mmCIF file of C-alpha atoms and ligand atoms in Angstrom:
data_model
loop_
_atom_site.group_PDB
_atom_site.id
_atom_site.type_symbol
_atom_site.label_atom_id
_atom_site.label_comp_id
_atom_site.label_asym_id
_atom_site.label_seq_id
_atom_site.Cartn_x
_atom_site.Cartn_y
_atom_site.Cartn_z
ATOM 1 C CA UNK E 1 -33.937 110.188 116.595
ATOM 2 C CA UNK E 2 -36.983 110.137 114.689
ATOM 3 C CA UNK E 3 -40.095 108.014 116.050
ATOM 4 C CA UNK E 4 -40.968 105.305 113.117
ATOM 5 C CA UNK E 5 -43.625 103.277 112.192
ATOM 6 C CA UNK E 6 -42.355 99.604 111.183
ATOM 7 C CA UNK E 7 -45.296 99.304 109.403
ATOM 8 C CA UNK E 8 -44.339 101.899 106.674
ATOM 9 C CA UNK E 9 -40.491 101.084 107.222
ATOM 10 C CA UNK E 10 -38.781 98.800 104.245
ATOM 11 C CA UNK E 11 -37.511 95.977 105.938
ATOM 12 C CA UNK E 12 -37.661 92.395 107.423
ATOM 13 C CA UNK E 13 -39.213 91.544 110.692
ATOM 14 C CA UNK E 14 -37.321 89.724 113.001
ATOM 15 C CA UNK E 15 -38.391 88.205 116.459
ATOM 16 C CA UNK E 16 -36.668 89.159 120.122
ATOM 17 C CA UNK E 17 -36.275 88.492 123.053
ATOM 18 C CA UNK E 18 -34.649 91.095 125.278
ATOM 19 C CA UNK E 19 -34.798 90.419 128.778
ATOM 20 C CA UNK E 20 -33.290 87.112 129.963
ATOM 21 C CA UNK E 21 -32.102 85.675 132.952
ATOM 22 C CA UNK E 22 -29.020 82.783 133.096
ATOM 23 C CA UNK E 23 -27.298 80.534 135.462
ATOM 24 C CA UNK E 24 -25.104 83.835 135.419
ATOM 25 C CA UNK E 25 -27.323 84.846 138.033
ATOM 26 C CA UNK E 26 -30.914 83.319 138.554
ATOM 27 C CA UNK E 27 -31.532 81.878 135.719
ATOM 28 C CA UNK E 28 -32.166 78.188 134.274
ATOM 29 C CA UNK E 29 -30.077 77.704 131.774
ATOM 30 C CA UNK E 30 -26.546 78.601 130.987
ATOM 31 C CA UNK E 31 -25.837 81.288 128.325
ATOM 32 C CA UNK E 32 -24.858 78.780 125.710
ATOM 33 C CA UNK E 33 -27.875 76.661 126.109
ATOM 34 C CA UNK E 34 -30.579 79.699 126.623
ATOM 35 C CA UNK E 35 -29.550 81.437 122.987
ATOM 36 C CA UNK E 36 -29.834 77.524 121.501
ATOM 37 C CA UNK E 37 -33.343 77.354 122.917
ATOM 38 C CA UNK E 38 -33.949 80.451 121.554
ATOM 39 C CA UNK E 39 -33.159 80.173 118.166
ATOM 40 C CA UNK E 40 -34.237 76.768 117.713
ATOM 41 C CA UNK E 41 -37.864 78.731 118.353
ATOM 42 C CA UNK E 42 -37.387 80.832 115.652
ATOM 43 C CA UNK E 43 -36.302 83.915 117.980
ATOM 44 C CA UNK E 44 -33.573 86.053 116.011
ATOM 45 C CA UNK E 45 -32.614 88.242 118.464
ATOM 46 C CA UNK E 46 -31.977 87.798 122.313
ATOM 47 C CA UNK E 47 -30.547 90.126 124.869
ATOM 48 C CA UNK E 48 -28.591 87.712 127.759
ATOM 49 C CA UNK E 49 -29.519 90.435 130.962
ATOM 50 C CA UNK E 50 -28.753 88.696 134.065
ATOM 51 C CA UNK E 51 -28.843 90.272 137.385
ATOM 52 C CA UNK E 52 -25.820 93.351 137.709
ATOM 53 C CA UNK E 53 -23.548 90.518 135.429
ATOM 54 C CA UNK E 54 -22.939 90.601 131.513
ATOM 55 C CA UNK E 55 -22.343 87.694 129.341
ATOM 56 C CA UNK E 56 -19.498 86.604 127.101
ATOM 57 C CA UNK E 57 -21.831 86.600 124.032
ATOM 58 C CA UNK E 58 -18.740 86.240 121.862
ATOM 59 C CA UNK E 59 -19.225 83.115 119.431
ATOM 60 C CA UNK E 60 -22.717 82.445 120.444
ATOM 61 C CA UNK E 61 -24.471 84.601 117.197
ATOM 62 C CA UNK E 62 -25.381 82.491 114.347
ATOM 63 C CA UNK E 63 -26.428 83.324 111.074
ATOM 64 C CA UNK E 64 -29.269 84.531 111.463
ATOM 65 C CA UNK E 65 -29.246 84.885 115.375
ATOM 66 C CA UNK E 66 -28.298 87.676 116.734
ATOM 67 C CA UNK E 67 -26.976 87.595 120.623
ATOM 68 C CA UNK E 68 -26.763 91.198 122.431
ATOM 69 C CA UNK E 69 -24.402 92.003 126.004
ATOM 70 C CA UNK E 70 -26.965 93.177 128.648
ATOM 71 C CA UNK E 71 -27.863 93.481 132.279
ATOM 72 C CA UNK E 72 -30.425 94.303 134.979
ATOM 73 C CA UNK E 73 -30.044 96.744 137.174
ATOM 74 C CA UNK E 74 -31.601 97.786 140.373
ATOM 75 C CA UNK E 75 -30.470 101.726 141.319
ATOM 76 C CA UNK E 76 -32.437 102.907 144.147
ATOM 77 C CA UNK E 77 -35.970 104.898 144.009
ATOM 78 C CA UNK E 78 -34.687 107.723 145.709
ATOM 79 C CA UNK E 79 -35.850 109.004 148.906
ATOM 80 C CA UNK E 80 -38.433 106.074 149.160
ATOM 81 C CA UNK E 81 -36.538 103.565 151.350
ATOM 82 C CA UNK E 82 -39.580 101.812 152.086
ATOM 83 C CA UNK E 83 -39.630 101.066 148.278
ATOM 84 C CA UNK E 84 -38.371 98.404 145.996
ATOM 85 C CA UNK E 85 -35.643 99.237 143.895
ATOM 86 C CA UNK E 86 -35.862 100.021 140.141
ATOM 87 C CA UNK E 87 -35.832 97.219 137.903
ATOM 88 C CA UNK E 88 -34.037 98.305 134.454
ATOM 89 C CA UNK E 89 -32.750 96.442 131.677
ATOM 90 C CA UNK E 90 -29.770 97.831 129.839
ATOM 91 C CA UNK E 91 -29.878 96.182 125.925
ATOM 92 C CA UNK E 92 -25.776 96.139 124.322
ATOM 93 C CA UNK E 93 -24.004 97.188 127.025
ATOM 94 C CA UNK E 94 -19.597 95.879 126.755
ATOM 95 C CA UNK E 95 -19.057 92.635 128.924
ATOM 96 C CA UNK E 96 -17.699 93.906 132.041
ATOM 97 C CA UNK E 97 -19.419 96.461 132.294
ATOM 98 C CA UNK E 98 -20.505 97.998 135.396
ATOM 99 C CA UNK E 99 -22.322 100.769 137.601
ATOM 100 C CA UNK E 100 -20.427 102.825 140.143
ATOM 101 C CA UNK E 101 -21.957 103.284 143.762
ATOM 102 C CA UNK E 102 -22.978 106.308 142.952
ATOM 103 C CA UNK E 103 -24.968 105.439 139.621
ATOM 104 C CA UNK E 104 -26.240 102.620 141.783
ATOM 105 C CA UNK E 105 -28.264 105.235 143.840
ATOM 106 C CA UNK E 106 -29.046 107.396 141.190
ATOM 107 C CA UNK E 107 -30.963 105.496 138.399
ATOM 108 C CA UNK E 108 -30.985 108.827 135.934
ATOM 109 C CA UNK E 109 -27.202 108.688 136.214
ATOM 110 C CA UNK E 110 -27.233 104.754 135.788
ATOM 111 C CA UNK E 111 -29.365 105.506 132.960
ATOM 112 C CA UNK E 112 -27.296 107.901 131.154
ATOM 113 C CA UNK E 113 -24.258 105.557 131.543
ATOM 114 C CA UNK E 114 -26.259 102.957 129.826
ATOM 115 C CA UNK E 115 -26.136 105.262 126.910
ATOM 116 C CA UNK E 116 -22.536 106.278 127.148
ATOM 117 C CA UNK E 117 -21.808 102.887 127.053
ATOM 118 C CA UNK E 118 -23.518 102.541 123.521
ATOM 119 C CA UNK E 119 -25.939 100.778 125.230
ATOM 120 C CA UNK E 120 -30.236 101.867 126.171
ATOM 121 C CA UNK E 121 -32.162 101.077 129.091
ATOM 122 C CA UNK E 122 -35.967 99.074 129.438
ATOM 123 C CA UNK E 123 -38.437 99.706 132.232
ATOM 124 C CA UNK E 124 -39.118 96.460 133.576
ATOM 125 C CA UNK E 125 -42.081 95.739 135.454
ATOM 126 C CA UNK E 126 -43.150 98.525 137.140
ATOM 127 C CA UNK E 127 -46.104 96.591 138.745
ATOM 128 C CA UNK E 128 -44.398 93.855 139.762
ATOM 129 C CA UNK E 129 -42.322 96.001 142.116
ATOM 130 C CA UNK E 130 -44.811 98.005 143.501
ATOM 131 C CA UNK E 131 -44.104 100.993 141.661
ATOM 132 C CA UNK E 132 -46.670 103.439 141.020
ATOM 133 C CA UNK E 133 -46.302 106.044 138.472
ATOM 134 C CA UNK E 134 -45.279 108.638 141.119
ATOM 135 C CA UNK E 135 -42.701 105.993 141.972
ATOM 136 C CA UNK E 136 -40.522 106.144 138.656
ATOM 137 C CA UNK E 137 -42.284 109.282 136.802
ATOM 138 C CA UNK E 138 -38.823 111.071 137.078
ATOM 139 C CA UNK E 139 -36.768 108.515 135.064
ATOM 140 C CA UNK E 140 -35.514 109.813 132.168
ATOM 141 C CA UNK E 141 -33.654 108.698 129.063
ATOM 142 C CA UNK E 142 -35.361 104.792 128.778
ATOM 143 C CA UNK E 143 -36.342 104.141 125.354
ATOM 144 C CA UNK E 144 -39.517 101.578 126.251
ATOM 145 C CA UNK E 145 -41.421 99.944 128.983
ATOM 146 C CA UNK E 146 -42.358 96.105 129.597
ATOM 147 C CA UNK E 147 -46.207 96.104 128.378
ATOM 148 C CA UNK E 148 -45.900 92.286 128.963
ATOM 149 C CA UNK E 149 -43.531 90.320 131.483
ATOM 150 C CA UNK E 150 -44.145 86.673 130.982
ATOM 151 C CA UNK E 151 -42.497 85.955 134.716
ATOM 152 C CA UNK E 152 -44.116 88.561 136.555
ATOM 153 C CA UNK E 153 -47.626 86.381 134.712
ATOM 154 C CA UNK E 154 -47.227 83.993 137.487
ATOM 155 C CA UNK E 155 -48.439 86.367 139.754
ATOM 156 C CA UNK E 156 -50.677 87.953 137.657
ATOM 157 C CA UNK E 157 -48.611 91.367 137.540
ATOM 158 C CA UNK E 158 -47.163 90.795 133.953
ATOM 159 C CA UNK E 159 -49.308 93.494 132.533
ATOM 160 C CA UNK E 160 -47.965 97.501 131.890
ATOM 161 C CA UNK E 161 -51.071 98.933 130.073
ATOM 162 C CA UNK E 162 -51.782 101.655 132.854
ATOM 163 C CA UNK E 163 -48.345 102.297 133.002
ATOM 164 C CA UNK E 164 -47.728 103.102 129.551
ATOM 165 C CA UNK E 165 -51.000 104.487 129.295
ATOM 166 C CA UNK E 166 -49.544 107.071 132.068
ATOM 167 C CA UNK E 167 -46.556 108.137 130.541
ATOM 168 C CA UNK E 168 -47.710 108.273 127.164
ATOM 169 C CA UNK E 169 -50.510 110.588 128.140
ATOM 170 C CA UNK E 170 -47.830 113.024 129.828
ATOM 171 C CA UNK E 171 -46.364 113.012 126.593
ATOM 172 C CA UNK E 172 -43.593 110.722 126.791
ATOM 173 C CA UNK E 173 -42.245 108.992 124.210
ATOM 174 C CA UNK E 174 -41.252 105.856 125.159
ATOM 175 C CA UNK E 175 -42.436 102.066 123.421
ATOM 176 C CA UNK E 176 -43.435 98.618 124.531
ATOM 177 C CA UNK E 177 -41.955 95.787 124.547
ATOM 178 C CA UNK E 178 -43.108 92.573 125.756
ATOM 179 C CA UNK E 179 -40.547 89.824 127.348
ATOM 180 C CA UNK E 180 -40.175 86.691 128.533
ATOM 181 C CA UNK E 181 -37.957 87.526 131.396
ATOM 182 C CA UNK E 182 -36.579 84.098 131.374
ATOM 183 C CA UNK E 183 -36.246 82.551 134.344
ATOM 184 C CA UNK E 184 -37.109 78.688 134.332
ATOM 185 C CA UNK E 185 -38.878 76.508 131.904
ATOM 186 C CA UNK E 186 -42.192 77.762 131.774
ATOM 187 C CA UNK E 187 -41.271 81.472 130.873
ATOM 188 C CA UNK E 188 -39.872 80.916 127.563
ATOM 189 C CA UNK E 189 -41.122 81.771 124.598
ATOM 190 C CA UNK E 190 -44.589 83.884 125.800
ATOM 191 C CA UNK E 191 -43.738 87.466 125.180
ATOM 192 C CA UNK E 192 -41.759 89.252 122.085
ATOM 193 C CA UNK E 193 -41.186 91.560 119.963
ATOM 194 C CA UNK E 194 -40.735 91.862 116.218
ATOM 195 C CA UNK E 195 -38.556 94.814 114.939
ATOM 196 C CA UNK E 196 -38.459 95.676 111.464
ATOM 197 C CA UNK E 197 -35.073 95.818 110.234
ATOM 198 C CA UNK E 198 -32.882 96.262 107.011
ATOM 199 C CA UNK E 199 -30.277 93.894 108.131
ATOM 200 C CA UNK E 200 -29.645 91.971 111.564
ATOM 201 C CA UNK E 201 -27.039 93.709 113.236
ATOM 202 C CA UNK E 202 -27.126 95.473 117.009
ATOM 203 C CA UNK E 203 -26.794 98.940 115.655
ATOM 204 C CA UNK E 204 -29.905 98.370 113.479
ATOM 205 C CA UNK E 205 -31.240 96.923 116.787
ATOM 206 C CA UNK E 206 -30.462 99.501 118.685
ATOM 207 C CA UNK E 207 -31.641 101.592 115.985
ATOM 208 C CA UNK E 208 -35.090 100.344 116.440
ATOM 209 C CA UNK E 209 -35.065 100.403 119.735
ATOM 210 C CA UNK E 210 -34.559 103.904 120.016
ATOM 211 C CA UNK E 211 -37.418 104.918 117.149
ATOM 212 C CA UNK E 212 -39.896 102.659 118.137
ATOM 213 C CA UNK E 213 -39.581 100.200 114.975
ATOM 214 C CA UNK E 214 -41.127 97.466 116.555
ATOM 215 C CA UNK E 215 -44.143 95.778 118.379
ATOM 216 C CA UNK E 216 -44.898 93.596 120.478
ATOM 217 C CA UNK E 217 -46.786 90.216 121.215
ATOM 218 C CA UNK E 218 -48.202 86.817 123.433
ATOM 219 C CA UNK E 219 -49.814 85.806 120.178
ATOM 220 C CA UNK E 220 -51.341 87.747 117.252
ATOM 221 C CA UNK E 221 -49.614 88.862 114.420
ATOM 222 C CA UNK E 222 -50.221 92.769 113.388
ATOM 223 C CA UNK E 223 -49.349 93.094 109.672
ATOM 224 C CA UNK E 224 -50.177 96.721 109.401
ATOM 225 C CA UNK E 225 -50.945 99.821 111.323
ATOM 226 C CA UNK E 226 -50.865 103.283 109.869
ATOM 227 C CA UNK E 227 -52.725 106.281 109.587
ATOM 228 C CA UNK E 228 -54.017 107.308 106.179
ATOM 229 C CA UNK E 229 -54.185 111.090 104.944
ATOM 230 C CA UNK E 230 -58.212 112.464 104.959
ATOM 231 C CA UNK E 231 -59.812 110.924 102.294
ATOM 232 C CA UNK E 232 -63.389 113.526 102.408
ATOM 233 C CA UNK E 233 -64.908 115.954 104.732
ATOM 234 C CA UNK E 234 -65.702 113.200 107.235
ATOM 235 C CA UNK E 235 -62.193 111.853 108.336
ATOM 236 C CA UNK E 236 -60.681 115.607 108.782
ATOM 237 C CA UNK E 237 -57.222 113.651 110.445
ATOM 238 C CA UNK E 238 -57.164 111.382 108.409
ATOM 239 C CA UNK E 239 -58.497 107.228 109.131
ATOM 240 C CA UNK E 240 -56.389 104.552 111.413
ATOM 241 C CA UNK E 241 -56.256 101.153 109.666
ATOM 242 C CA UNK E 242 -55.161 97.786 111.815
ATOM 243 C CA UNK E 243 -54.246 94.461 109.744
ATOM 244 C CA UNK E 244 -53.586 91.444 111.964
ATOM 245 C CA UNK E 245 -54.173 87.740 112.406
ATOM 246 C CA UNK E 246 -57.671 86.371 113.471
ATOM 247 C CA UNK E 247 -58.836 88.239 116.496
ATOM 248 C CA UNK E 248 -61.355 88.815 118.807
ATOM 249 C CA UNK E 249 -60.946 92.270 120.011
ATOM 250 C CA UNK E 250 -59.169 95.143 117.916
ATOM 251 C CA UNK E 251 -58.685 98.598 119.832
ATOM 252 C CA UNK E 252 -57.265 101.808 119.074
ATOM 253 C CA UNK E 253 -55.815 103.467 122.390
ATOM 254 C CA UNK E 254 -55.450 107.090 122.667
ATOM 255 C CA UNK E 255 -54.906 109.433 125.509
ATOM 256 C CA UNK E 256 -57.224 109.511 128.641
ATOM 257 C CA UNK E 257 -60.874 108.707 127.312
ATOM 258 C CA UNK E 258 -59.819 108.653 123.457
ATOM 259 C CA UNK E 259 -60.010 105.868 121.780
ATOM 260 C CA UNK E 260 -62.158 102.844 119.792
ATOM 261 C CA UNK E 261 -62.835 99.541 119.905
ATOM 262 C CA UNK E 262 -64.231 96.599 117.310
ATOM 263 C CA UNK E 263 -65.184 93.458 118.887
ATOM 264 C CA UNK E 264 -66.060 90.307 116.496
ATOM 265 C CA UNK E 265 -69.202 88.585 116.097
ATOM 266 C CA UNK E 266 -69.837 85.727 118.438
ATOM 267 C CA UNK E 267 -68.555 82.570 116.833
ATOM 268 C CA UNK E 268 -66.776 84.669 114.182
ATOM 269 C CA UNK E 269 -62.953 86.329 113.852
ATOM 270 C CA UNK E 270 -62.020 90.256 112.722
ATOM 271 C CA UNK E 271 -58.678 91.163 110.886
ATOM 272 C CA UNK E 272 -59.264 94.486 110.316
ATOM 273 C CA UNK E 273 -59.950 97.453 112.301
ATOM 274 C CA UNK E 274 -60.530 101.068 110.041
ATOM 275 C CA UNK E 275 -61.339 104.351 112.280
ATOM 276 C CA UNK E 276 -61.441 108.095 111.841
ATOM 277 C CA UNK E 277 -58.695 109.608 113.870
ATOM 278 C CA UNK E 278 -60.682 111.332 116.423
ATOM 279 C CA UNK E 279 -60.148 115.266 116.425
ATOM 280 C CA UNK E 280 -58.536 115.350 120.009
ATOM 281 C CA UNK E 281 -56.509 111.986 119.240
ATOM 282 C CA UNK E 282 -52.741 113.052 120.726
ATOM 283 C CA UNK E 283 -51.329 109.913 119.647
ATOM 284 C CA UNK E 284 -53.024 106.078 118.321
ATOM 285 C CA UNK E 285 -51.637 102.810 119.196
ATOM 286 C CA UNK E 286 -53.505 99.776 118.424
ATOM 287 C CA UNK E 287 -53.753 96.518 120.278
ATOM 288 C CA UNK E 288 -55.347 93.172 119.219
ATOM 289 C CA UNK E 289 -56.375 90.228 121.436
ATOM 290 C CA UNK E 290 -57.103 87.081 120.242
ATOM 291 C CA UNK E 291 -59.831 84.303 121.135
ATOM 292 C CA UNK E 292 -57.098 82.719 123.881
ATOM 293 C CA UNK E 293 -56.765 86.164 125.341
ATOM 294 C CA UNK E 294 -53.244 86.551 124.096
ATOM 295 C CA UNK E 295 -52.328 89.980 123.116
ATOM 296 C CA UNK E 296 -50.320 92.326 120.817
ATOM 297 C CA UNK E 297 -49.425 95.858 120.758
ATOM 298 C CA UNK E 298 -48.358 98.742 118.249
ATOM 299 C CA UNK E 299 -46.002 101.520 119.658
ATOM 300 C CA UNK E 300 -47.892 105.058 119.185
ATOM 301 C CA UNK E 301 -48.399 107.077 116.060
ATOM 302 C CA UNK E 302 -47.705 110.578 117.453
ATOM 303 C CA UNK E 303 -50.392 112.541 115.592
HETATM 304 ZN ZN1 ZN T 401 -36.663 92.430 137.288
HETATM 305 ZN ZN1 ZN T 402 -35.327 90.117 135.002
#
């Protein structure tokens, strides 16, 4: 599948959320009621992913609203018994469906029947369970990682930056999605993620899930990201450009020590960011933050 940017894909953006709990297991609402809430905030899309249970989802899509079968699952971190388990989401899997013991200890093999399925697997908060990158480096096959977890914010361990700052600089490519993670009242509605779309249905989803067609957000808008071919001797790779709503901070992230950052004037608001692609840049992903501190993140442009 080829990597896209949703900011040069035609389309319509439409607003998910794609990890969420339910009184199906420890959730606060029941399946019915959570997708109401949901939509009636403007969400189109939302994954039901309750603890080693599916949903029914059957008859609770709307125009417009789009309700996907998931789970999370917890395989064991293999020969680290001393360590949580893994913590993955698995977006459109078939109601019913379900791990065998063996996938249960093996997460690559949990993984991979995820995709046979039809289905594709999240890494959710890595931080939250203690998990260094040595800890779930040798997962394979998940198409993104939680950059944001609005539960795990209670604790202050909602944040994947490092993380995904890891594996993209071993040359992985994998996206970022923020989520709420719903479990009670006060984690709706703080993290998402807008995929760009030509028509709401889960294979387009999935679609997008699997090329990166998306970002993610607590806050800002991004309206466009892209790399522009070299206009003169000075930008040899071409320049970086970042649109977005009224921010404070606007970086470009590249691997290890790569990278830049515009900051706005005391008092005052940036929306735009333009940059030279630096001549060791492996890959460019923006992010913004706003004057509240909330947050929003491109996927990589693999240069
Ligand atoms: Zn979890
Ligand atoms: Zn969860």
């Amino acid at each position: 599948m080829r990597w896209q940017n949703p900011f040069t894909t035609e389309g319509k953006w439409y607003k998910a959320n794609l990890h969420t709990h339910t009184t199906t297991s420890d959730g606060w609402a029941d399946p019915p009621q959570t997708a109401e809430l949901y939509r009636r905030a403007g969400y189109h899309i939302l994954a039901l992913t309750d603890h080693w249970a599916t949903n029914d989802v059957g008859g609770l899509s709307r125009r417009d609203f789009l309700v996907i079968s998931g789970l999370e699952y917890h395989p064991l971190c293999p020969d680290k018994p001393e360590v949580n388990p893994h913590h993955l989401v698995a977006i459109n899997v078939p109601h019913g469906f379900e791990l065998t013991a063996r996938q249960r200890r093996d997460a690559n093999a949990a993984i991979r029947a995820v995709k046979a399925a039809g289905g594709e697997s999240l890494l959710a908060h890595p931080l939250w369970c203690g998990h260094r990158y040595d800890h779930y480096s040798y997962l394979k096959g998940y198409v993104a990682l939680e950059i944001y977890n609005a539960t795990c914010d209670k604790i202050a361990r909602s944040d994947g930056q490092t993380d995904w700052c890891y594996l993209l600089d071993a040359g992985r490519v994998v996206g970022g999605v923020a989520v709420d993670d719903t479990h009670g009242p006060v984690d709706f509605f703080a993290g998402w993620t807008w995929f760009k779309l030509d028509r709401l249905t889960v294979p387009a989803v999935m679609e997008a899930l699997r090329s990166g067609c998306y970002f993610s957000s607590t806050g800002p808008r991004i309206h466009d990201f892209r790399v522009h071919p070299p206009a003169d001797t000075d930008t040899p790779r071409g320049t970086v450009e970042v649109r977005c709503s009224p921010a404070e901070f606007i970086y470009l992230s590249a691997q290890t020590y790569h990278g830049a950052r515009r900051k706005a004037e005391s008092g005052k608001a940036i929306r735009k960011f333009t940059h030279p692609v630096g001549k060791d840049w492996a890959y460019v992903r923006a992010i913004v933050v706003d004057h509240r501190g909330r947050r929003a993140w491109t996927n990589p442009i693999f240069l």
